[in-house]
Short mmCIF file of C-alpha atoms in Angstrom, two decimals:
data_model
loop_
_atom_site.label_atom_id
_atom_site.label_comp_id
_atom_site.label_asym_id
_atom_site.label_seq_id
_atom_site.Cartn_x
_atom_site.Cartn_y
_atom_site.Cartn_z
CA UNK Q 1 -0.80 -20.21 -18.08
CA UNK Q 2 2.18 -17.59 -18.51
CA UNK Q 3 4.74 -17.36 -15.71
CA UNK Q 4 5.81 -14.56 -14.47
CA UNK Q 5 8.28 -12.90 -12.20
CA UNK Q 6 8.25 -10.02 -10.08
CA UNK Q 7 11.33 -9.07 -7.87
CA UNK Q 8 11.32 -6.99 -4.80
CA UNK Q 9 14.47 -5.51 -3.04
CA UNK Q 10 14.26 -5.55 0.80
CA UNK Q 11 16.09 -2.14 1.48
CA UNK Q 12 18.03 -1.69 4.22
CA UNK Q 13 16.75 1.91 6.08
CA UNK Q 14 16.02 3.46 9.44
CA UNK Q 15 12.38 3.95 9.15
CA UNK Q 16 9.15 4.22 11.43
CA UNK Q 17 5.94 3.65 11.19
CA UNK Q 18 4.66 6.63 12.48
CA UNK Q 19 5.20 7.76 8.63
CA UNK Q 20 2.55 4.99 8.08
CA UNK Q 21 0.20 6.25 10.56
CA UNK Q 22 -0.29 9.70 8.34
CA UNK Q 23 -2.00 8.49 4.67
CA UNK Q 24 -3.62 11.98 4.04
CA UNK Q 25 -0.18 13.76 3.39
CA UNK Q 26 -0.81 17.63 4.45
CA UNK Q 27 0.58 20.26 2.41
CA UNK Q 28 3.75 21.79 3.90
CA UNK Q 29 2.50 25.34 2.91
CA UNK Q 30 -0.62 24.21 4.45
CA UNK Q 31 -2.55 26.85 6.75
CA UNK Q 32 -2.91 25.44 10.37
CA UNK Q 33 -5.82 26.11 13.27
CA UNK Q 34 -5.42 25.21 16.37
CA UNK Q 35 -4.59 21.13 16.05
CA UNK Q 36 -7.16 20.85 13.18
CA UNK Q 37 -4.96 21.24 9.48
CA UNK Q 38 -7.19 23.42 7.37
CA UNK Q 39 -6.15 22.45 3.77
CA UNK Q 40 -5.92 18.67 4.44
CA UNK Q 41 -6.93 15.83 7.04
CA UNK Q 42 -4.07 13.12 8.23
CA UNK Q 43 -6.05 9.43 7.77
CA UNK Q 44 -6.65 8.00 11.73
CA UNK Q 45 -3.82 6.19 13.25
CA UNK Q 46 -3.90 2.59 13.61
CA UNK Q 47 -4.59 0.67 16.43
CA UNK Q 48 -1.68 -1.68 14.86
CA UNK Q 49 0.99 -2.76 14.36
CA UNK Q 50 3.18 -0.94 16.92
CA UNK Q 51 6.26 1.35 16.24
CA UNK Q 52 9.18 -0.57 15.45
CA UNK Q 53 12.55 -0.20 16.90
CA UNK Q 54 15.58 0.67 14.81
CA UNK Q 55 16.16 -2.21 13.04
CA UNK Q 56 13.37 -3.11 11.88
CA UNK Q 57 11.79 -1.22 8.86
CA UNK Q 58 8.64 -1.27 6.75
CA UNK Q 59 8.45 -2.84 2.63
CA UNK Q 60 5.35 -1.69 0.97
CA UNK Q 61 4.76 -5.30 -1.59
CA UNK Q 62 2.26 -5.94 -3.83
CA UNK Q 63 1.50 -9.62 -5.50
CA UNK Q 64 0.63 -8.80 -9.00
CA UNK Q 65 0.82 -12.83 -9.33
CA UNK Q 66 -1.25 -15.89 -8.57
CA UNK Q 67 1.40 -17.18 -6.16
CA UNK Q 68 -1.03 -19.74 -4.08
CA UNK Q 69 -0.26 -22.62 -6.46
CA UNK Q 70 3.81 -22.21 -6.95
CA UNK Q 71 3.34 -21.84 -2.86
CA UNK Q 72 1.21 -25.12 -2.29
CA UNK Q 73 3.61 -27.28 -4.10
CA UNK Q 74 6.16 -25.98 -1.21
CA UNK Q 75 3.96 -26.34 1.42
CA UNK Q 76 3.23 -22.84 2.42
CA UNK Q 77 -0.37 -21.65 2.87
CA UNK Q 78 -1.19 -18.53 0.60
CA UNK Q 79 -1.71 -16.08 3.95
CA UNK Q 80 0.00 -13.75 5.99
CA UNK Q 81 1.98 -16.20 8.12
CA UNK Q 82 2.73 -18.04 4.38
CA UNK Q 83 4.30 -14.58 3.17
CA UNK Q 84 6.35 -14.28 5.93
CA UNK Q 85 7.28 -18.09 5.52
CA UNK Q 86 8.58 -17.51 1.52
CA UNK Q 87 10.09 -14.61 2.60
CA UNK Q 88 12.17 -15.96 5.15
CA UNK Q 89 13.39 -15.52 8.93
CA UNK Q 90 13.97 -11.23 8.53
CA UNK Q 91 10.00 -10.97 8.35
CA UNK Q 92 8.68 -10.06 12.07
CA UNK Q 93 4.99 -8.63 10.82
CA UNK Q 94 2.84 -8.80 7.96
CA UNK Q 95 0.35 -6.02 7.63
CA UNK Q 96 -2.39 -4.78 5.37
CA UNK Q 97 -4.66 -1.59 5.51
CA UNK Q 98 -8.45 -2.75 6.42
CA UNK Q 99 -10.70 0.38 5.30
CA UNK Q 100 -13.54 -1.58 6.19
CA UNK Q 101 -13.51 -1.16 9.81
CA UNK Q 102 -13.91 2.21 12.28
CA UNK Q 103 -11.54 3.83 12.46
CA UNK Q 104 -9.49 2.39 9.69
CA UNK Q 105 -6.88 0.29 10.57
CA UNK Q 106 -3.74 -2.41 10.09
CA UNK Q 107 -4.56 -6.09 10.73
CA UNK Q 108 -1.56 -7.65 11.22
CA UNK Q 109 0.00 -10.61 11.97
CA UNK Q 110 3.03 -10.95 14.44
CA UNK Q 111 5.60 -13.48 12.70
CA UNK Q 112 6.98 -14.79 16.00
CA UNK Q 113 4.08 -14.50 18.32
CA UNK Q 114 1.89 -16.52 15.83
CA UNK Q 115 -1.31 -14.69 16.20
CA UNK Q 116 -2.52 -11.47 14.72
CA UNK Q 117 -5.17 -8.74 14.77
CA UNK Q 118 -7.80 -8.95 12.29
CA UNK Q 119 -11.01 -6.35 12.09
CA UNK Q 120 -9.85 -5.15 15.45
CA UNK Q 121 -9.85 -8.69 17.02
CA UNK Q 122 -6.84 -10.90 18.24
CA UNK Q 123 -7.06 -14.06 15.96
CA UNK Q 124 -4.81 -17.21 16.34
CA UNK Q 125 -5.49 -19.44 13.56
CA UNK Q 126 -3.50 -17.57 10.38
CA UNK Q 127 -6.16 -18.65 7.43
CA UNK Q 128 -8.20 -15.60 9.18
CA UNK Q 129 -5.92 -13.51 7.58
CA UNK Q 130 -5.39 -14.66 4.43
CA UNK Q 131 -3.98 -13.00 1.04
CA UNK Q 132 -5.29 -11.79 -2.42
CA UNK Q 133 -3.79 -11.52 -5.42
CA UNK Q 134 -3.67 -8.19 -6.49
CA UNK Q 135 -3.15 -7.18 -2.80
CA UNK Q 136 -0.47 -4.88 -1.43
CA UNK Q 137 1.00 -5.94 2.28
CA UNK Q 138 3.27 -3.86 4.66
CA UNK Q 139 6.30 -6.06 5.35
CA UNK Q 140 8.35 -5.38 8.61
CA UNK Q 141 11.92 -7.08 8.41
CA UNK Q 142 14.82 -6.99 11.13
CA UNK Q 143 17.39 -4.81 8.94
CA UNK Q 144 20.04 -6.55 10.92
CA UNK Q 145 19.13 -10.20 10.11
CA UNK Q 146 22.12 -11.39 8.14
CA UNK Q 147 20.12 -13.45 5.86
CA UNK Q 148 18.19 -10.34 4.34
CA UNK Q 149 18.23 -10.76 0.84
CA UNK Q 150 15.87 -10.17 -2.41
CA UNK Q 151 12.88 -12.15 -2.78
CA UNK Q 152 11.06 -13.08 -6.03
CA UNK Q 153 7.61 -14.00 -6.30
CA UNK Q 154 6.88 -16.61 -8.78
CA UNK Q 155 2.94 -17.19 -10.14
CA UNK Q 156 0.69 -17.30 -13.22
CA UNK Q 157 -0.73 -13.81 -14.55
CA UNK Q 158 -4.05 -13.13 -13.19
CA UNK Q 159 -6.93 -12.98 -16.38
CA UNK Q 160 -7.48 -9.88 -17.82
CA UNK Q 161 -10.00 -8.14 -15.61
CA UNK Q 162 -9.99 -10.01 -12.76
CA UNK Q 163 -8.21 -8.07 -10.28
CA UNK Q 164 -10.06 -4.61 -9.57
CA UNK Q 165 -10.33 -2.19 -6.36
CA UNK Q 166 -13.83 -0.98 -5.29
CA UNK Q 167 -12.91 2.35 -3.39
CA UNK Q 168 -14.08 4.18 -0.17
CA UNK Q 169 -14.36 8.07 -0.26
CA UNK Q 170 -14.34 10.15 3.02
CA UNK Q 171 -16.98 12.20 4.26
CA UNK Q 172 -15.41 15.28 5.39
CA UNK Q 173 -11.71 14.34 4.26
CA UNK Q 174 -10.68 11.86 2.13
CA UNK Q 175 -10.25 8.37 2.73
CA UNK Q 176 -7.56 5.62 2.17
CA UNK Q 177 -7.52 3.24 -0.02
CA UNK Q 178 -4.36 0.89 -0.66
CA UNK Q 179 -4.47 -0.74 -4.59
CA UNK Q 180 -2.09 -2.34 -6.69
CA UNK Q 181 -2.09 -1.35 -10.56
CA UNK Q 182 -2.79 -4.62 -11.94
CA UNK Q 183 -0.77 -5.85 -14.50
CA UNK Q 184 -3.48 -6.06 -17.34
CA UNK Q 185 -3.04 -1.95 -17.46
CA UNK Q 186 0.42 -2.13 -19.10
CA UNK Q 187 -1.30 -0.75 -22.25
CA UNK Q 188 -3.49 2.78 -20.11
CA UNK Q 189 -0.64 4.62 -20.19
CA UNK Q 190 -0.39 5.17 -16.54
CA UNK Q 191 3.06 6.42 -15.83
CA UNK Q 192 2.86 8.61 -12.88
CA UNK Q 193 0.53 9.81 -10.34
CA UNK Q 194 -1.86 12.00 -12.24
CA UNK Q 195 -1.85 9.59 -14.88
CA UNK Q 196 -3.81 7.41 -12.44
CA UNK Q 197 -5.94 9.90 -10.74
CA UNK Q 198 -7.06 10.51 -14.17
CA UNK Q 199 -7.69 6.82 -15.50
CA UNK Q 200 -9.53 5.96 -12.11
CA UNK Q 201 -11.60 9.38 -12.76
CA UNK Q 202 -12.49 8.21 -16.49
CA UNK Q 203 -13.48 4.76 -15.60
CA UNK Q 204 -16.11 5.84 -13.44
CA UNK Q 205 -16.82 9.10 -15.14
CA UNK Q 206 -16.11 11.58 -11.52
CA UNK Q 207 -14.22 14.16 -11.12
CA UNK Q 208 -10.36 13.81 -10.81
CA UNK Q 209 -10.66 15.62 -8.64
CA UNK Q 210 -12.28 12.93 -6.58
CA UNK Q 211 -8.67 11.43 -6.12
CA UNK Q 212 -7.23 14.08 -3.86
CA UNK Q 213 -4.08 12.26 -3.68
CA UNK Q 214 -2.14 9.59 -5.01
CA UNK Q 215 0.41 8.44 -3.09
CA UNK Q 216 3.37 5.83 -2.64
CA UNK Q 217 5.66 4.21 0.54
CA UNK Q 218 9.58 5.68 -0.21
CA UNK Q 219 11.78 3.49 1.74
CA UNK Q 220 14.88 5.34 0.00
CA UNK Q 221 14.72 8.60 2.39
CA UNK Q 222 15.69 8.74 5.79
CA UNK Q 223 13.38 8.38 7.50
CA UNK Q 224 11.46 6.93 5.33
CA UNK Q 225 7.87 8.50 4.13
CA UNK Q 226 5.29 8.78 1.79
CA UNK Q 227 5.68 10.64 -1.79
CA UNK Q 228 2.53 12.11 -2.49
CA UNK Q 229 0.82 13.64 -5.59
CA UNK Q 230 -1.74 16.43 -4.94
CA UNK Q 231 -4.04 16.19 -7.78
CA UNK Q 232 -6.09 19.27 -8.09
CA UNK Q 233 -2.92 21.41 -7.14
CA UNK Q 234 -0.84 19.71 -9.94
CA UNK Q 235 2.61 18.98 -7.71
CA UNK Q 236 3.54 16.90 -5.39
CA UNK Q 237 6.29 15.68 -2.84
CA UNK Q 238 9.17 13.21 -3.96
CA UNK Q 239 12.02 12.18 -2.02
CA UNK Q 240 11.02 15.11 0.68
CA UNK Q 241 10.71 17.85 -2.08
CA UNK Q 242 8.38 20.03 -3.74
CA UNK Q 243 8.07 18.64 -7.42
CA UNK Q 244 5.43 20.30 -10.25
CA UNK Q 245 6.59 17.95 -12.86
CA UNK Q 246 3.41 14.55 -12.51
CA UNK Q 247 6.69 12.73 -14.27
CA UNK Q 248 8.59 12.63 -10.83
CA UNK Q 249 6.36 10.51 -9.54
CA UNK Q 250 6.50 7.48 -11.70
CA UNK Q 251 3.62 5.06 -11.37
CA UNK Q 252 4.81 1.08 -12.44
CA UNK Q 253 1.99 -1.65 -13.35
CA UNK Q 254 2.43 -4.32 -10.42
CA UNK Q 255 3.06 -1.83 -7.55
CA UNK Q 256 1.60 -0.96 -4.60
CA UNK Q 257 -0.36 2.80 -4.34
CA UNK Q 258 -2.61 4.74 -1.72
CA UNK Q 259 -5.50 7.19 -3.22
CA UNK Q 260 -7.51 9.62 -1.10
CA UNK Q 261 -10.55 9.68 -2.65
CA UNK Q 262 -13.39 12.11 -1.66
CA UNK Q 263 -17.18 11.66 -0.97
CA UNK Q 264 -17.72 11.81 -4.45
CA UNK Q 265 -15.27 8.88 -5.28
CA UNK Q 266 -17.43 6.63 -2.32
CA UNK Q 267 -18.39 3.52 -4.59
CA UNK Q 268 -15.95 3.51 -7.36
CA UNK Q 269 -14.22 0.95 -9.10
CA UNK Q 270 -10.75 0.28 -10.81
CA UNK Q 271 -9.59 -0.70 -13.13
CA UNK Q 272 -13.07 -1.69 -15.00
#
């Protein structure tokens, strides 16, 4: 089968991951009453992993490949603690979003503790977290570690079709779900945020405005934070600022996204 590369640049920021903690962006202009935001909802906070200190920052990664078989033939198991193992000594956690539990959460695994929590329970043995293709990981690395470098993930191209997203909607506000546009979608024409709102809306024939946001980690700000694309309002946040141009927000096959999908988007699947 075709290999493929996909290259990912660990950048070196201040960041927290309290920014992580709030998945339904509010609206700045938003109107607020009492504690409760009025326009929009932030997602619950997670129970894990914990804020980091300085130096150690949050990657948002997808793995558009079939990496399990380039990772066998090296001896690393295709799970969290494997990641961290190809990635090398700067990775301290491993994290992905688990909408499956209540509330939402992070399981995570701690790199140098060697256990993890998994549906809310500690877990020691590291195949009970194991990966996906086509799934998108949170990545905490010591910014200070001096072998910090770029990492490139090596695999065969998934079939056509085979990696797809069945997504939660919220009942009251929206609710988070973390995909990956696969890399069978080169040829959809998704190029930035409301380009995907609207292909996920078509393929299941809802609303777009179903997908009340699309949004995207931004490691480049300080600190760093979500961009976010407000669908039914047509604009957005990049890089901190107000944008009404969908184009600003640039949407790449093989990358990890968030969308907030209503009630109304409870059930749906992408890409079909």
């Amino acid at each position: 089968m075709k290999k493929f590369f996909s290259t990912l640049l660990f950048v070196i920021i201040l960041g927290s991951l309290t920014s992580l903690a709030y998945l339904a962006i509010p609206r700045q202009d938003a109107v607020v009453a009492g504690s409760a935001l009025a326009t929009e909802v932030v997602a619950a906070q997670p129970q894990s992993p914990s804020a980091p200190a300085a130096s150690l920052v949050y990657n948002a990664v997808a793995l558009p490949l079939d990496v399990s078989s380039n990772w066998a033939s090296q001896g690393i198991a295709f799970n969290a603690a494997g990641l961290a193992t190809y990635v090398g000594s700067p990775v301290k956690q491993v994290a992905r979003w688990n909408p499956n539990v209540s509330p939402p959460q992070f399981d995570t695994w701690f790199v140098d503790d060697g256990e993890g929590i998994v549906d809310g329970n500690f877990v020691f043995d590291p195949s009970d977290f194991p990966l996906e293709v086509g799934g998108s990981y949170w990545i905490q690395i010591d910014s200070s570690d001096p072998n910090l470098d770029v990492v490139s993930f090596v695999g065969d191209v998934p079939a056509e079709g085979a990696v797809s997203f069945t997504l939660k909607g919220g009942t009251g506000t929206c609710a988070n779900n973390q995909i990956m546009v696969p890399l069978d979608q080169y040829d959809q024409n998704i190029n930035n945020g409301a380009d995907l709102a609207a292909n996920i809306a078509t393929a299941n024939s809802i609303s777009v405005n179903a997908i009340q946001q699309v949004l995207r980690w931004n490691p480049t700000t300080i600190p760093a934070q979500f961009d976010v694309w407000y669908v039914a309002d047509g604009e957005g946040i990049v890089n901190g600022d107000f944008v009404f141009d969908p184009n600003l927000f640039v949407v790449e096959i093989g990358h990890p996204y968030w969308v907030c999908m209503a009630s109304s988007g409870d059930g749906a699947v992408w890409p079909q």
